[in-house]
Amino acid sequence: DAGITQSPRHKVTETGTPVTLRCHQTENHRYMYWYRQDPGHGLRLIHYSYGVKDTDKGEVSDGYSVSRSKTEDFLLTLESATSSQTSVYFCAIMGKTGQHYNEQFFGPGTRLTVL
Amino acid sequence: GESVGLHLPTLSVQEGDNSIINCAYSNSASDYFIWYKQESGKGPQFIIDIRSNMDKRQGQRVTVLLNKTVKHLSLQIAATQPGDSAVYFCAGLHNTDKLIFGTGTRLQVFP
């Protein structure tokens, strides 16, 4: 299996509290992505990173921030969690060789419940 | 804007038959497409990819077809097996390196 892990795997928190999810890779891939998955919506892109300290917004970035201070870690932060952010969060990594994308892998997911 | 959509939410096939899962996209700038399989409780798993300069690509029991004229791609699974039961997603990527997913098709295989 590809070297990508997420922590925590499950979390229950209260509305208004900050939450940070961590994605860690050992593949040294350039690209990292955070998605949320909800019934009927598939996987929606929250933020992504194309290098250390290089990040950009996805489709549903409001209420989320990210940081990537080193290649292997991509952090997703909910500054003040709301019940609408209850979801399953997936991290993904992808490599690129020249113009060719390769090595797309997903993490196991984090189930977040905001009460 | 960018969007990748699926034609059908559920597809039921008999074991041994071929399956065809369809996907439409709207961004003509998309230059790379990926099909993923997601089993219950797991993250999506890469199946096969195709670049926009190709019309067809084959893997083991799977074939992806890309029709850029009508912005449509399909995933064909030959001799569908019970282990193929899962949700299948197409995803498109364009030059901003955003990987955008469709809503998914659930494939159900019955004996």
PDB file of C-alpha atoms in Angstrom:
ATOM      1  CA  ASP A   1       0.000   0.000   0.000  1.00  0.00           C
ATOM      2  CA  ALA A   2       1.073   3.546  -0.664  1.00  0.00           C
ATOM      3  CA  GLY A   3       2.560   5.432   2.253  1.00  0.00           C
ATOM      4  CA  ILE A   4      -0.287   7.763   3.104  1.00  0.00           C
ATOM      5  CA  THR A   5      -1.907   8.008   6.499  1.00  0.00           C
ATOM      6  CA  GLN A   6      -4.502  10.227   8.087  1.00  0.00           C
ATOM      7  CA  SER A   7      -4.956  11.139  11.712  1.00  0.00           C
ATOM      8  CA  PRO A   8      -7.141  10.969  13.604  1.00  0.00           C
ATOM      9  CA  ARG A   9      -9.300   8.331  11.939  1.00  0.00           C
ATOM     10  CA  HIS A  10     -12.359   9.314  13.930  1.00  0.00           C
ATOM     11  CA  LYS A  11     -13.180  12.462  15.854  1.00  0.00           C
ATOM     12  CA  VAL A  12     -16.210  13.828  17.626  1.00  0.00           C
ATOM     13  CA  THR A  13     -16.140  17.494  18.531  1.00  0.00           C
ATOM     14  CA  GLU A  14     -18.473  20.304  19.495  1.00  0.00           C
ATOM     15  CA  THR A  15     -19.620  23.250  17.439  1.00  0.00           C
ATOM     16  CA  GLY A  16     -17.235  26.172  17.661  1.00  0.00           C
ATOM     17  CA  THR A  17     -14.115  24.208  18.502  1.00  0.00           C
ATOM     18  CA  PRO A  18     -11.047  24.171  16.247  1.00  0.00           C
ATOM     19  CA  VAL A  19     -10.100  20.888  14.616  1.00  0.00           C
ATOM     20  CA  THR A  20      -6.954  19.893  12.727  1.00  0.00           C
ATOM     21  CA  LEU A  21      -6.694  16.830  10.538  1.00  0.00           C
ATOM     22  CA  ARG A  22      -3.333  15.559   9.429  1.00  0.00           C
ATOM     23  CA  CYS A  23      -2.304  13.836   6.220  1.00  0.00           C
ATOM     24  CA  HIS A  24       1.141  12.282   6.104  1.00  0.00           C
ATOM     25  CA  GLN A  25       2.893  10.731   3.096  1.00  0.00           C
ATOM     26  CA  THR A  26       6.149   8.910   2.665  1.00  0.00           C
ATOM     27  CA  GLU A  27       6.088   8.970  -1.174  1.00  0.00           C
ATOM     28  CA  ASN A  28       7.656  12.405  -1.556  1.00  0.00           C
ATOM     29  CA  HIS A  29       4.871  13.374  -3.982  1.00  0.00           C
ATOM     30  CA  ARG A  30       4.385  16.956  -4.962  1.00  0.00           C
ATOM     31  CA  TYR A  31       0.592  17.149  -4.945  1.00  0.00           C
ATOM     32  CA  MET A  32      -1.669  16.681  -1.933  1.00  0.00           C
ATOM     33  CA  TYR A  33      -5.424  17.141  -1.773  1.00  0.00           C
ATOM     34  CA  TRP A  34      -8.136  17.325   0.869  1.00  0.00           C
ATOM     35  CA  TYR A  35     -11.643  16.177  -0.009  1.00  0.00           C
ATOM     36  CA  ARG A  36     -14.849  15.755   1.896  1.00  0.00           C
ATOM     37  CA  GLN A  37     -17.330  13.061   1.018  1.00  0.00           C
ATOM     38  CA  ASP A  38     -21.023  13.367   1.746  1.00  0.00           C
ATOM     39  CA  PRO A  39     -23.976  11.312   0.490  1.00  0.00           C
ATOM     40  CA  GLY A  40     -25.120  12.524  -2.906  1.00  0.00           C
ATOM     41  CA  HIS A  41     -22.116  14.790  -3.395  1.00  0.00           C
ATOM     42  CA  GLY A  42     -19.292  12.440  -4.157  1.00  0.00           C
ATOM     43  CA  LEU A  43     -15.855  13.811  -3.337  1.00  0.00           C
ATOM     44  CA  ARG A  44     -15.590  17.569  -3.203  1.00  0.00           C
ATOM     45  CA  LEU A  45     -12.237  19.294  -3.228  1.00  0.00           C
ATOM     46  CA  ILE A  46     -11.577  21.530  -0.226  1.00  0.00           C
ATOM     47  CA  HIS A  47      -7.973  22.641  -0.752  1.00  0.00           C
ATOM     48  CA  TYR A  48      -4.952  21.286  -2.485  1.00  0.00           C
ATOM     49  CA  SER A  49      -1.209  21.818  -2.474  1.00  0.00           C
ATOM     50  CA  TYR A  50       1.223  21.759  -5.380  1.00  0.00           C
ATOM     51  CA  GLY A  51       4.334  22.139  -3.264  1.00  0.00           C
ATOM     52  CA  VAL A  52       5.646  23.205   0.115  1.00  0.00           C
ATOM     53  CA  LYS A  53       3.824  26.372   1.158  1.00  0.00           C
ATOM     54  CA  ASP A  54       1.951  26.360  -2.176  1.00  0.00           C
ATOM     55  CA  THR A  55      -1.761  25.825  -1.720  1.00  0.00           C
ATOM     56  CA  ASP A  56      -4.968  26.758  -3.486  1.00  0.00           C
ATOM     57  CA  LYS A  57      -8.688  26.611  -2.876  1.00  0.00           C
ATOM     58  CA  GLY A  58     -11.028  23.943  -4.122  1.00  0.00           C
ATOM     59  CA  GLU A  59     -14.797  23.886  -4.579  1.00  0.00           C
ATOM     60  CA  VAL A  60     -15.787  24.018  -0.892  1.00  0.00           C
ATOM     61  CA  SER A  61     -13.005  25.902   0.874  1.00  0.00           C
ATOM     62  CA  ASP A  62     -15.106  28.192   3.098  1.00  0.00           C
ATOM     63  CA  GLY A  63     -14.524  27.422   6.778  1.00  0.00           C
ATOM     64  CA  TYR A  64     -11.306  25.501   6.083  1.00  0.00           C
ATOM     65  CA  SER A  65      -7.646  26.420   5.979  1.00  0.00           C
ATOM     66  CA  VAL A  66      -4.595  24.336   5.137  1.00  0.00           C
ATOM     67  CA  SER A  67      -0.882  24.397   5.655  1.00  0.00           C
ATOM     68  CA  ARG A  68       2.003  22.529   4.130  1.00  0.00           C
ATOM     69  CA  SER A  69       5.293  23.365   5.809  1.00  0.00           C
ATOM     70  CA  LYS A  70       7.036  20.227   4.551  1.00  0.00           C
ATOM     71  CA  THR A  71       6.537  17.808   1.690  1.00  0.00           C
ATOM     72  CA  GLU A  72       5.210  14.959   3.776  1.00  0.00           C
ATOM     73  CA  ASP A  73       2.511  16.729   5.789  1.00  0.00           C
ATOM     74  CA  PHE A  74      -0.661  18.506   4.709  1.00  0.00           C
ATOM     75  CA  LEU A  75      -2.845  19.837   7.507  1.00  0.00           C
ATOM     76  CA  LEU A  76      -6.526  20.714   7.252  1.00  0.00           C
ATOM     77  CA  THR A  77      -7.915  23.043   9.910  1.00  0.00           C
ATOM     78  CA  LEU A  78     -11.487  23.860  10.757  1.00  0.00           C
ATOM     79  CA  GLU A  79     -11.107  27.134  12.631  1.00  0.00           C
ATOM     80  CA  SER A  80     -14.530  26.892  14.259  1.00  0.00           C
ATOM     81  CA  ALA A  81     -16.293  23.628  13.494  1.00  0.00           C
ATOM     82  CA  THR A  82     -19.953  23.655  12.460  1.00  0.00           C
ATOM     83  CA  SER A  83     -22.431  20.799  12.151  1.00  0.00           C
ATOM     84  CA  SER A  84     -22.364  21.193   8.353  1.00  0.00           C
ATOM     85  CA  GLN A  85     -18.731  20.088   8.451  1.00  0.00           C
ATOM     86  CA  THR A  86     -19.689  16.660   9.719  1.00  0.00           C
ATOM     87  CA  SER A  87     -18.328  14.451   6.972  1.00  0.00           C
ATOM     88  CA  VAL A  88     -15.713  11.937   5.950  1.00  0.00           C
ATOM     89  CA  TYR A  89     -12.485  13.634   4.960  1.00  0.00           C
ATOM     90  CA  PHE A  90     -10.046  12.064   2.531  1.00  0.00           C
ATOM     91  CA  CYS A  91      -6.524  13.064   1.725  1.00  0.00           C
ATOM     92  CA  ALA A  92      -4.979  12.183  -1.618  1.00  0.00           C
ATOM     93  CA  ILE A  93      -1.486  12.412  -3.050  1.00  0.00           C
ATOM     94  CA  MET A  94      -0.284  12.472  -6.627  1.00  0.00           C
ATOM     95  CA  GLY A  95       3.066  12.485  -8.324  1.00  0.00           C
ATOM     96  CA  LYS A  96       4.129  14.067 -11.583  1.00  0.00           C
ATOM     97  CA  THR A  97       6.965  13.126 -13.902  1.00  0.00           C
ATOM     98  CA  GLY A  98       7.437  15.728 -16.597  1.00  0.00           C
ATOM     99  CA  GLN A  99       3.935  16.309 -17.918  1.00  0.00           C
ATOM    100  CA  HIS A 100       2.664  12.927 -16.845  1.00  0.00           C
ATOM    101  CA  TYR A 101       0.664  12.508 -13.657  1.00  0.00           C
ATOM    102  CA  ASN A 102       1.068   9.294 -11.800  1.00  0.00           C
ATOM    103  CA  GLU A 103       0.859   7.556  -8.475  1.00  0.00           C
ATOM    104  CA  GLN A 104      -2.544   8.723  -7.284  1.00  0.00           C
ATOM    105  CA  PHE A 105      -3.371   7.375  -3.856  1.00  0.00           C
ATOM    106  CA  PHE A 106      -5.976   8.094  -1.244  1.00  0.00           C
ATOM    107  CA  GLY A 107      -5.723   7.853   2.499  1.00  0.00           C
ATOM    108  CA  PRO A 108      -8.128   5.762   4.594  1.00  0.00           C
ATOM    109  CA  GLY A 109     -10.281   8.743   5.571  1.00  0.00           C
ATOM    110  CA  THR A 110     -11.202  10.589   8.760  1.00  0.00           C
ATOM    111  CA  ARG A 111     -14.762  10.507  10.021  1.00  0.00           C
ATOM    112  CA  LEU A 112     -15.536  13.828  11.720  1.00  0.00           C
ATOM    113  CA  THR A 113     -18.707  14.439  13.686  1.00  0.00           C
ATOM    114  CA  VAL A 114     -19.530  17.945  14.888  1.00  0.00           C
ATOM    115  CA  LEU A 115     -22.227  18.017  17.560  1.00  0.00           C
TER     116      LEU A 115
ATOM    117  CA  GLY B   1     -16.857  26.193 -14.331  1.00  0.00           C
ATOM    118  CA  GLU B   2     -15.488  22.755 -13.782  1.00  0.00           C
ATOM    119  CA  SER B   3     -17.785  19.828 -13.355  1.00  0.00           C
ATOM    120  CA  VAL B   4     -17.619  16.123 -13.838  1.00  0.00           C
ATOM    121  CA  GLY B   5     -20.884  14.259 -13.692  1.00  0.00           C
ATOM    122  CA  LEU B   6     -22.190  10.728 -13.858  1.00  0.00           C
ATOM    123  CA  HIS B   7     -25.153   9.607 -15.932  1.00  0.00           C
ATOM    124  CA  LEU B   8     -26.605   6.990 -13.568  1.00  0.00           C
ATOM    125  CA  PRO B   9     -26.445   6.657  -9.800  1.00  0.00           C
ATOM    126  CA  THR B  10     -26.807   2.832  -9.775  1.00  0.00           C
ATOM    127  CA  LEU B  11     -25.959   0.117 -12.270  1.00  0.00           C
ATOM    128  CA  SER B  12     -26.983  -3.504 -11.740  1.00  0.00           C
ATOM    129  CA  VAL B  13     -25.359  -6.245 -13.812  1.00  0.00           C
ATOM    130  CA  GLN B  14     -25.268  -9.998 -13.756  1.00  0.00           C
ATOM    131  CA  GLU B  15     -22.046 -11.725 -12.890  1.00  0.00           C
ATOM    132  CA  GLY B  16     -20.090 -12.466 -16.040  1.00  0.00           C
ATOM    133  CA  ASP B  17     -21.648  -9.662 -18.071  1.00  0.00           C
ATOM    134  CA  ASN B  18     -19.793  -6.560 -19.151  1.00  0.00           C
ATOM    135  CA  SER B  19     -20.394  -3.287 -17.304  1.00  0.00           C
ATOM    136  CA  ILE B  20     -20.269   0.192 -18.772  1.00  0.00           C
ATOM    137  CA  ILE B  21     -20.142   3.220 -16.511  1.00  0.00           C
ATOM    138  CA  ASN B  22     -20.434   6.623 -18.122  1.00  0.00           C
ATOM    139  CA  CYS B  23     -19.200  10.057 -17.206  1.00  0.00           C
ATOM    140  CA  ALA B  24     -19.618  13.496 -18.763  1.00  0.00           C
ATOM    141  CA  TYR B  25     -17.419  16.503 -18.201  1.00  0.00           C
ATOM    142  CA  SER B  26     -17.846  20.171 -18.967  1.00  0.00           C
ATOM    143  CA  ASN B  27     -14.344  21.608 -18.895  1.00  0.00           C
ATOM    144  CA  SER B  28     -12.828  21.265 -22.339  1.00  0.00           C
ATOM    145  CA  ALA B  29      -9.456  22.192 -20.837  1.00  0.00           C
ATOM    146  CA  SER B  30      -9.386  18.943 -18.848  1.00  0.00           C
ATOM    147  CA  ASP B  31      -6.414  16.974 -20.080  1.00  0.00           C
ATOM    148  CA  TYR B  32      -6.301  14.010 -17.806  1.00  0.00           C
ATOM    149  CA  PHE B  33      -8.964  11.682 -16.438  1.00  0.00           C
ATOM    150  CA  ILE B  34      -8.946   8.994 -13.814  1.00  0.00           C
ATOM    151  CA  TRP B  35     -11.364   6.286 -12.767  1.00  0.00           C
ATOM    152  CA  TYR B  36     -11.498   5.273  -9.132  1.00  0.00           C
ATOM    153  CA  LYS B  37     -13.206   2.429  -7.309  1.00  0.00           C
ATOM    154  CA  GLN B  38     -14.424   2.889  -3.766  1.00  0.00           C
ATOM    155  CA  GLU B  39     -15.494   0.020  -1.578  1.00  0.00           C
ATOM    156  CA  SER B  40     -17.548   0.566   1.527  1.00  0.00           C
ATOM    157  CA  GLY B  41     -15.554   2.124   4.359  1.00  0.00           C
ATOM    158  CA  LYS B  42     -12.431   2.633   2.274  1.00  0.00           C
ATOM    159  CA  GLY B  43     -10.795   5.421   0.361  1.00  0.00           C
ATOM    160  CA  PRO B  44     -11.008   5.529  -3.441  1.00  0.00           C
ATOM    161  CA  GLN B  45      -8.602   3.277  -5.280  1.00  0.00           C
ATOM    162  CA  PHE B  46      -7.026   4.136  -8.642  1.00  0.00           C
ATOM    163  CA  ILE B  47      -8.210   1.915 -11.498  1.00  0.00           C
ATOM    164  CA  ILE B  48      -7.043   3.441 -14.751  1.00  0.00           C
ATOM    165  CA  ASP B  49      -6.238   6.807 -16.254  1.00  0.00           C
ATOM    166  CA  ILE B  50      -6.242   8.370 -19.687  1.00  0.00           C
ATOM    167  CA  ARG B  51      -4.742  11.503 -21.152  1.00  0.00           C
ATOM    168  CA  SER B  52      -6.643  13.759 -23.501  1.00  0.00           C
ATOM    169  CA  ASN B  53      -4.401  12.837 -26.444  1.00  0.00           C
ATOM    170  CA  MET B  54      -5.732   9.275 -26.267  1.00  0.00           C
ATOM    171  CA  ASP B  55      -9.103   7.776 -27.213  1.00  0.00           C
ATOM    172  CA  LYS B  56      -8.772   4.465 -25.491  1.00  0.00           C
ATOM    173  CA  ARG B  57      -6.720   2.776 -22.860  1.00  0.00           C
ATOM    174  CA  GLN B  58      -6.895  -0.783 -21.637  1.00  0.00           C
ATOM    175  CA  GLY B  59      -5.989  -2.351 -18.368  1.00  0.00           C
ATOM    176  CA  GLN B  60      -6.678  -5.683 -16.828  1.00  0.00           C
ATOM    177  CA  ARG B  61     -10.377  -6.338 -17.545  1.00  0.00           C
ATOM    178  CA  VAL B  62     -10.992  -2.591 -17.762  1.00  0.00           C
ATOM    179  CA  THR B  63     -11.055  -0.206 -20.692  1.00  0.00           C
ATOM    180  CA  VAL B  64     -11.536   3.535 -20.621  1.00  0.00           C
ATOM    181  CA  LEU B  65     -12.857   5.343 -23.675  1.00  0.00           C
ATOM    182  CA  LEU B  66     -12.596   9.087 -24.138  1.00  0.00           C
ATOM    183  CA  ASN B  67     -14.702  11.048 -26.599  1.00  0.00           C
ATOM    184  CA  LYS B  68     -13.498  14.622 -26.535  1.00  0.00           C
ATOM    185  CA  THR B  69     -16.026  15.749 -29.141  1.00  0.00           C
ATOM    186  CA  VAL B  70     -18.949  15.136 -26.803  1.00  0.00           C
ATOM    187  CA  LYS B  71     -16.899  15.408 -23.574  1.00  0.00           C
ATOM    188  CA  HIS B  72     -17.692  11.915 -22.472  1.00  0.00           C
ATOM    189  CA  LEU B  73     -15.722   9.052 -21.025  1.00  0.00           C
ATOM    190  CA  SER B  74     -16.684   5.563 -20.056  1.00  0.00           C
ATOM    191  CA  LEU B  75     -15.307   2.714 -18.012  1.00  0.00           C
ATOM    192  CA  GLN B  76     -15.906  -0.773 -19.319  1.00  0.00           C
ATOM    193  CA  ILE B  77     -15.431  -3.753 -17.048  1.00  0.00           C
ATOM    194  CA  ALA B  78     -15.266  -7.114 -18.759  1.00  0.00           C
ATOM    195  CA  ALA B  79     -16.735 -10.251 -17.177  1.00  0.00           C
ATOM    196  CA  THR B  80     -17.965  -8.412 -14.116  1.00  0.00           C
ATOM    197  CA  GLN B  81     -17.335 -10.214 -10.848  1.00  0.00           C
ATOM    198  CA  PRO B  82     -18.885  -9.851  -7.384  1.00  0.00           C
ATOM    199  CA  GLY B  83     -15.657  -8.207  -6.229  1.00  0.00           C
ATOM    200  CA  ASP B  84     -16.320  -5.409  -8.697  1.00  0.00           C
ATOM    201  CA  SER B  85     -19.287  -4.238  -6.633  1.00  0.00           C
ATOM    202  CA  ALA B  86     -18.410  -0.742  -5.444  1.00  0.00           C
ATOM    203  CA  VAL B  87     -18.939   2.913  -6.227  1.00  0.00           C
ATOM    204  CA  TYR B  88     -17.035   4.147  -9.251  1.00  0.00           C
ATOM    205  CA  PHE B  89     -15.928   7.728  -9.692  1.00  0.00           C
ATOM    206  CA  CYS B  90     -14.508   9.554 -12.644  1.00  0.00           C
ATOM    207  CA  ALA B  91     -12.267  12.524 -11.995  1.00  0.00           C
ATOM    208  CA  GLY B  92     -10.893  15.163 -14.304  1.00  0.00           C
ATOM    209  CA  LEU B  93      -7.782  17.230 -13.968  1.00  0.00           C
ATOM    210  CA  HIS B  94      -6.724  20.275 -15.926  1.00  0.00           C
ATOM    211  CA  ASN B  95      -3.743  22.512 -15.983  1.00  0.00           C
ATOM    212  CA  THR B  96      -4.345  24.017 -12.565  1.00  0.00           C
ATOM    213  CA  ASP B  97      -3.804  20.540 -11.117  1.00  0.00           C
ATOM    214  CA  LYS B  98      -7.215  20.483  -9.468  1.00  0.00           C
ATOM    215  CA  LEU B  99      -8.651  16.975  -9.448  1.00  0.00           C
ATOM    216  CA  ILE B 100     -12.447  17.258  -9.611  1.00  0.00           C
ATOM    217  CA  PHE B 101     -14.714  14.254  -9.017  1.00  0.00           C
ATOM    218  CA  GLY B 102     -18.149  13.270 -10.219  1.00  0.00           C
ATOM    219  CA  THR B 103     -20.853  12.057  -7.827  1.00  0.00           C
ATOM    220  CA  GLY B 104     -20.274   8.366  -8.458  1.00  0.00           C
ATOM    221  CA  THR B 105     -22.082   5.307  -9.815  1.00  0.00           C
ATOM    222  CA  ARG B 106     -22.841   2.337  -7.608  1.00  0.00           C
ATOM    223  CA  LEU B 107     -22.209  -0.940  -9.407  1.00  0.00           C
ATOM    224  CA  GLN B 108     -24.169  -3.900  -8.079  1.00  0.00           C
ATOM    225  CA  VAL B 109     -23.290  -7.375  -9.309  1.00  0.00           C
ATOM    226  CA  PHE B 110     -25.858 -10.116  -8.826  1.00  0.00           C
ATOM    227  CA  PRO B 111     -25.380 -13.855  -9.433  1.00  0.00           C
TER     228      PRO B 111
END
